[in-house]
Short mmCIF file of C-alpha atoms in Angstrom, two decimals:
data_model
loop_
_atom_site.label_atom_id
_atom_site.label_comp_id
_atom_site.label_asym_id
_atom_site.label_seq_id
_atom_site.Cartn_x
_atom_site.Cartn_y
_atom_site.Cartn_z
CA MET A 1 16.34 -43.16 5.35
CA VAL A 2 15.76 -40.00 7.47
CA GLY A 3 19.39 -39.01 7.01
CA LEU A 4 20.86 -42.04 8.79
CA PRO A 5 24.52 -42.94 8.05
CA GLN A 6 25.10 -45.04 4.94
CA ASN A 7 26.74 -47.78 7.01
CA THR A 8 23.37 -48.43 8.68
CA GLU A 9 21.56 -49.10 5.39
CA PHE A 10 20.17 -52.61 5.02
CA ASN A 11 17.38 -52.29 2.42
CA ARG A 12 16.01 -55.81 2.56
CA ARG A 13 12.37 -56.57 1.80
CA ILE A 14 10.57 -58.69 4.40
CA PRO A 15 7.56 -60.77 3.29
CA LYS A 16 4.66 -59.50 5.38
CA GLN A 17 3.29 -63.02 5.83
CA LYS A 18 6.36 -63.74 7.98
CA PHE A 19 4.61 -61.85 10.76
CA TYR A 20 1.20 -63.52 10.58
CA GLU A 21 1.92 -67.11 9.53
CA ASN A 22 2.18 -67.99 13.23
CA LEU A 23 -0.81 -70.16 14.17
CA SER A 24 -1.56 -68.01 17.21
CA VAL A 25 -2.36 -64.96 15.05
CA SER A 26 -6.10 -64.47 14.68
CA PRO A 27 -7.80 -64.48 11.25
CA ALA A 28 -8.89 -60.89 11.91
CA LEU A 29 -5.29 -59.74 12.41
CA LYS A 30 -4.14 -61.65 9.33
CA ARG A 31 -6.82 -59.84 7.34
CA VAL A 32 -5.54 -56.48 8.61
CA PHE A 33 -2.01 -57.36 7.46
CA VAL A 34 -3.33 -58.23 4.00
CA GLU A 35 -5.66 -55.24 3.65
CA GLN A 36 -3.57 -52.45 5.19
CA ILE A 37 0.02 -53.30 4.22
CA LYS A 38 1.53 -53.41 0.74
CA MET A 39 5.09 -54.29 1.70
CA ILE A 40 7.66 -54.03 4.47
CA TRP A 41 11.29 -52.96 4.04
CA TRP A 42 14.04 -53.38 6.60
CA ARG A 43 15.80 -50.09 5.77
CA ASN A 44 18.41 -49.56 8.49
CA LYS A 45 20.15 -51.30 11.34
CA ILE A 46 21.46 -48.97 14.04
CA ALA A 47 24.00 -50.79 16.22
CA ALA A 48 27.55 -50.52 17.50
CA THR A 49 28.61 -52.57 14.45
CA THR A 50 27.13 -50.10 11.93
CA VAL A 51 27.66 -46.69 13.52
CA ASN A 52 29.97 -45.20 16.14
CA LEU A 53 27.89 -46.00 19.22
CA ALA A 54 28.46 -47.86 22.47
CA VAL A 55 26.34 -50.95 23.03
CA GLY A 56 23.50 -50.04 25.39
CA GLU A 57 22.54 -51.99 28.49
CA ASN A 58 18.92 -52.33 27.37
CA VAL A 59 18.99 -51.65 23.62
CA THR A 60 21.44 -53.62 21.49
CA GLU A 61 20.04 -52.70 18.06
CA ILE A 62 17.41 -50.42 16.56
CA GLU A 63 15.85 -51.63 13.32
CA VAL A 64 14.22 -49.15 10.95
CA PHE A 65 11.25 -50.66 9.11
CA GLU A 66 9.49 -48.85 6.28
CA VAL A 67 5.89 -50.06 6.10
CA CYS A 68 4.16 -49.11 2.83
CA LEU A 69 0.42 -48.88 3.39
CA SER A 70 -2.58 -49.48 1.16
CA VAL A 71 -4.73 -47.17 3.29
CA PRO A 72 -3.86 -43.98 5.24
CA GLN A 73 -4.11 -45.60 8.67
CA ILE A 74 -2.90 -48.69 10.45
CA ASP A 75 -4.26 -50.91 13.18
CA GLU A 76 -1.83 -50.65 16.08
CA ALA A 77 -2.14 -54.41 16.59
CA VAL A 78 -0.17 -54.90 13.35
CA LEU A 79 2.84 -53.00 14.66
CA ARG A 80 2.52 -54.74 18.01
CA GLN A 81 2.63 -58.13 16.27
CA ILE A 82 5.78 -57.17 14.36
CA ASP A 83 7.37 -55.85 17.57
CA LYS A 84 6.59 -59.15 19.31
CA GLU A 85 8.18 -61.18 16.51
CA VAL A 86 11.39 -59.11 16.29
CA PRO A 87 13.67 -59.32 19.37
CA TYR A 88 15.04 -55.81 18.87
CA HIS A 89 13.73 -52.27 19.16
CA ILE A 90 12.02 -50.96 16.04
CA LEU A 91 11.49 -47.53 14.55
CA PHE A 92 8.58 -47.76 12.10
CA LEU A 93 8.28 -45.37 9.16
CA LEU A 94 4.80 -45.69 7.68
CA GLU A 95 4.45 -44.52 4.07
CA TYR A 96 1.25 -43.64 2.20
CA GLY A 97 0.95 -41.42 -0.85
CA GLY A 98 4.47 -40.07 -0.47
CA LYS A 99 3.90 -38.92 3.14
CA TYR A 100 5.33 -40.51 6.27
CA GLN A 101 4.52 -41.11 9.92
CA ALA A 102 7.14 -42.23 12.44
CA TRP A 103 5.90 -44.76 15.03
CA ILE A 104 7.74 -46.25 17.97
CA ALA A 105 6.77 -48.23 21.05
CA TYR A 106 8.24 -48.11 24.49
CA LYS A 107 9.67 -51.62 24.33
CA GLU A 108 11.14 -52.93 27.55
CA ALA A 109 13.30 -56.04 27.97
CA ILE A 110 11.88 -58.43 30.55
CA ASP A 111 14.29 -61.34 30.07
CA SER A 112 17.60 -60.68 28.30
CA LYS A 113 18.47 -64.39 28.23
CA ILE A 114 15.62 -65.23 25.85
CA ASN A 115 15.23 -61.81 24.20
CA ALA A 116 11.76 -61.35 25.68
CA PHE A 117 10.18 -57.91 25.54
CA LYS A 118 7.14 -56.12 26.87
CA VAL A 119 5.70 -53.84 24.18
CA GLY A 120 4.13 -50.79 25.80
CA SER A 121 2.53 -47.60 24.50
CA TYR A 122 3.01 -46.43 20.92
CA TYR A 123 3.80 -42.86 19.95
CA HIS A 124 3.64 -41.39 16.46
CA THR A 125 4.01 -38.21 14.46
CA ASP A 126 1.51 -36.65 12.07
CA TRP A 127 1.75 -37.35 8.34
CA MET A 128 4.51 -35.30 6.70
CA VAL A 129 7.21 -35.47 4.04
CA GLU A 130 10.14 -37.64 5.08
CA SER A 131 12.57 -34.73 5.41
CA ASN A 132 10.32 -33.07 8.02
CA LEU A 133 10.16 -36.05 10.37
CA PRO A 134 11.55 -34.96 13.78
CA LEU A 135 14.17 -37.68 13.88
CA LYS A 136 17.83 -37.21 14.71
CA LEU A 137 20.47 -39.80 15.56
CA ASP A 138 21.35 -38.34 18.94
CA GLY A 139 23.28 -40.06 21.73
CA LEU A 140 26.48 -41.90 22.54
CA SER A 141 24.94 -45.35 22.99
CA THR A 142 22.10 -47.37 21.47
CA ASP A 143 20.17 -46.83 24.72
CA GLN A 144 20.40 -43.05 24.35
CA VAL A 145 19.58 -43.07 20.63
CA TYR A 146 16.47 -45.16 21.24
CA GLU A 147 15.29 -43.01 24.15
CA ASN A 148 15.79 -39.88 22.07
CA PHE A 149 13.82 -41.38 19.17
CA VAL A 150 10.92 -42.06 21.55
CA ARG A 151 11.02 -38.52 22.95
CA GLN A 152 11.41 -36.93 19.50
CA ILE A 153 8.35 -38.79 18.19
CA ALA A 154 6.21 -38.35 21.31
CA GLY A 155 7.04 -34.65 21.58
CA GLU A 156 5.24 -32.76 24.34
CA ILE A 157 3.45 -35.91 25.50
CA LEU A 158 6.66 -37.08 27.19
CA THR A 159 8.43 -33.76 27.71
CA SER A 160 5.67 -32.27 29.89
CA GLY A 161 5.63 -33.04 33.59
CA SER A 162 8.38 -33.40 36.15
CA GLY A 163 11.01 -34.98 33.92
CA GLY A 164 12.76 -38.14 35.03
CA THR A 165 13.83 -41.20 33.06
CA LEU A 166 12.09 -42.32 29.88
CA LYS A 167 10.46 -45.17 31.79
CA GLU A 168 9.10 -42.75 34.39
CA SER A 169 7.80 -40.44 31.64
CA VAL A 170 6.08 -43.34 29.86
CA GLU A 171 4.53 -44.59 33.10
CA ARG A 172 3.29 -41.08 33.87
CA ASP A 173 1.76 -40.87 30.40
CA ALA A 174 0.10 -44.27 30.91
CA ARG A 175 -1.48 -43.03 34.16
CA ARG A 176 -2.64 -39.89 32.34
CA ARG A 177 -4.22 -41.95 29.55
CA GLU A 178 -5.99 -44.23 32.02
CA LEU A 179 -7.40 -41.28 33.98
CA GLN A 180 -8.58 -39.62 30.76
CA LYS A 181 -10.34 -42.84 29.81
CA GLN A 182 -12.03 -43.10 33.23
CA ILE A 183 -13.11 -39.46 33.02
CA ALA A 184 -14.62 -39.94 29.55
CA VAL A 185 -16.58 -43.01 30.68
CA LEU A 186 -17.85 -41.26 33.80
CA GLN A 187 -18.90 -38.15 31.85
CA VAL A 188 -21.08 -40.32 29.61
CA LYS A 189 -22.66 -41.96 32.67
CA VAL A 190 -23.40 -38.55 34.22
CA ARG A 191 -25.18 -37.39 31.07
CA ARG A 192 -27.31 -40.54 31.00
CA GLU A 193 -28.14 -40.64 34.70
CA LYS A 194 -31.68 -39.45 35.56
CA GLN A 195 -31.45 -39.50 39.34
CA LEU A 196 -30.09 -36.28 40.81
CA ASN A 197 -28.44 -37.87 43.85
CA LYS A 198 -26.48 -40.26 41.62
CA GLN A 199 -25.49 -37.38 39.34
CA VAL A 200 -24.12 -35.50 42.34
CA GLU A 201 -22.18 -38.57 43.50
CA MET A 202 -20.68 -39.18 40.05
CA ASN A 203 -19.79 -35.50 39.64
CA MET A 204 -17.84 -35.73 42.90
CA GLN A 205 -15.98 -38.75 41.52
CA LEU A 206 -15.40 -36.83 38.31
CA LYS A 207 -13.91 -33.92 40.23
CA GLN A 208 -11.56 -36.28 42.08
CA LEU A 209 -10.40 -37.90 38.83
CA LYS A 210 -9.76 -34.51 37.20
CA LYS A 211 -7.72 -33.48 40.24
CA LYS A 212 -5.63 -36.64 39.93
CA LEU A 213 -5.12 -35.89 36.23
CA GLU A 214 -3.85 -32.40 37.07
CA ASP A 215 -1.41 -33.88 39.56
CA VAL A 216 0.09 -36.45 37.17
#
């Protein structure tokens, strides 16, 4: 898919229940798997064994999963559950009605000995035809290819700011998201507050948060 080399093609269907048969998965999440997903295909495997790349220090393989949806949206918890179950980095291609979205998480190894990962923020494209997805196999190692996939999908979200490593860009984006959330909550409180002195105090806090957001 998405113009990847033929050697990377895998094209194996994965039963979706594989990801929610674990006893720790809540009934609510199981229901989301059943209601939102038709089927899951393991389309490609990007690794030093399938394409001319060096093995990365942090990323050994990138799996490409096509997730065919029953509805035009997905609960992020579904992708997070799949990412937790698979000890490799995953590029998700969601399909609905012939259109596609590319999704990817910043997935960081926390213990290489047991293939343990921390799944961070997700980034995704808009819906579009497959050929228009902004994805290009770019880099000399699996680390570089993965980082470029994340930046290609995130777009300006990760390219704005002072640059730096992918991890630094993701952390900066996380701080930005948290500040935006705090600002939104405080704005609601200001509108509901009846006492003028408290409004003034909260508006000062709001000004400080907006300044921090500008500086991120």
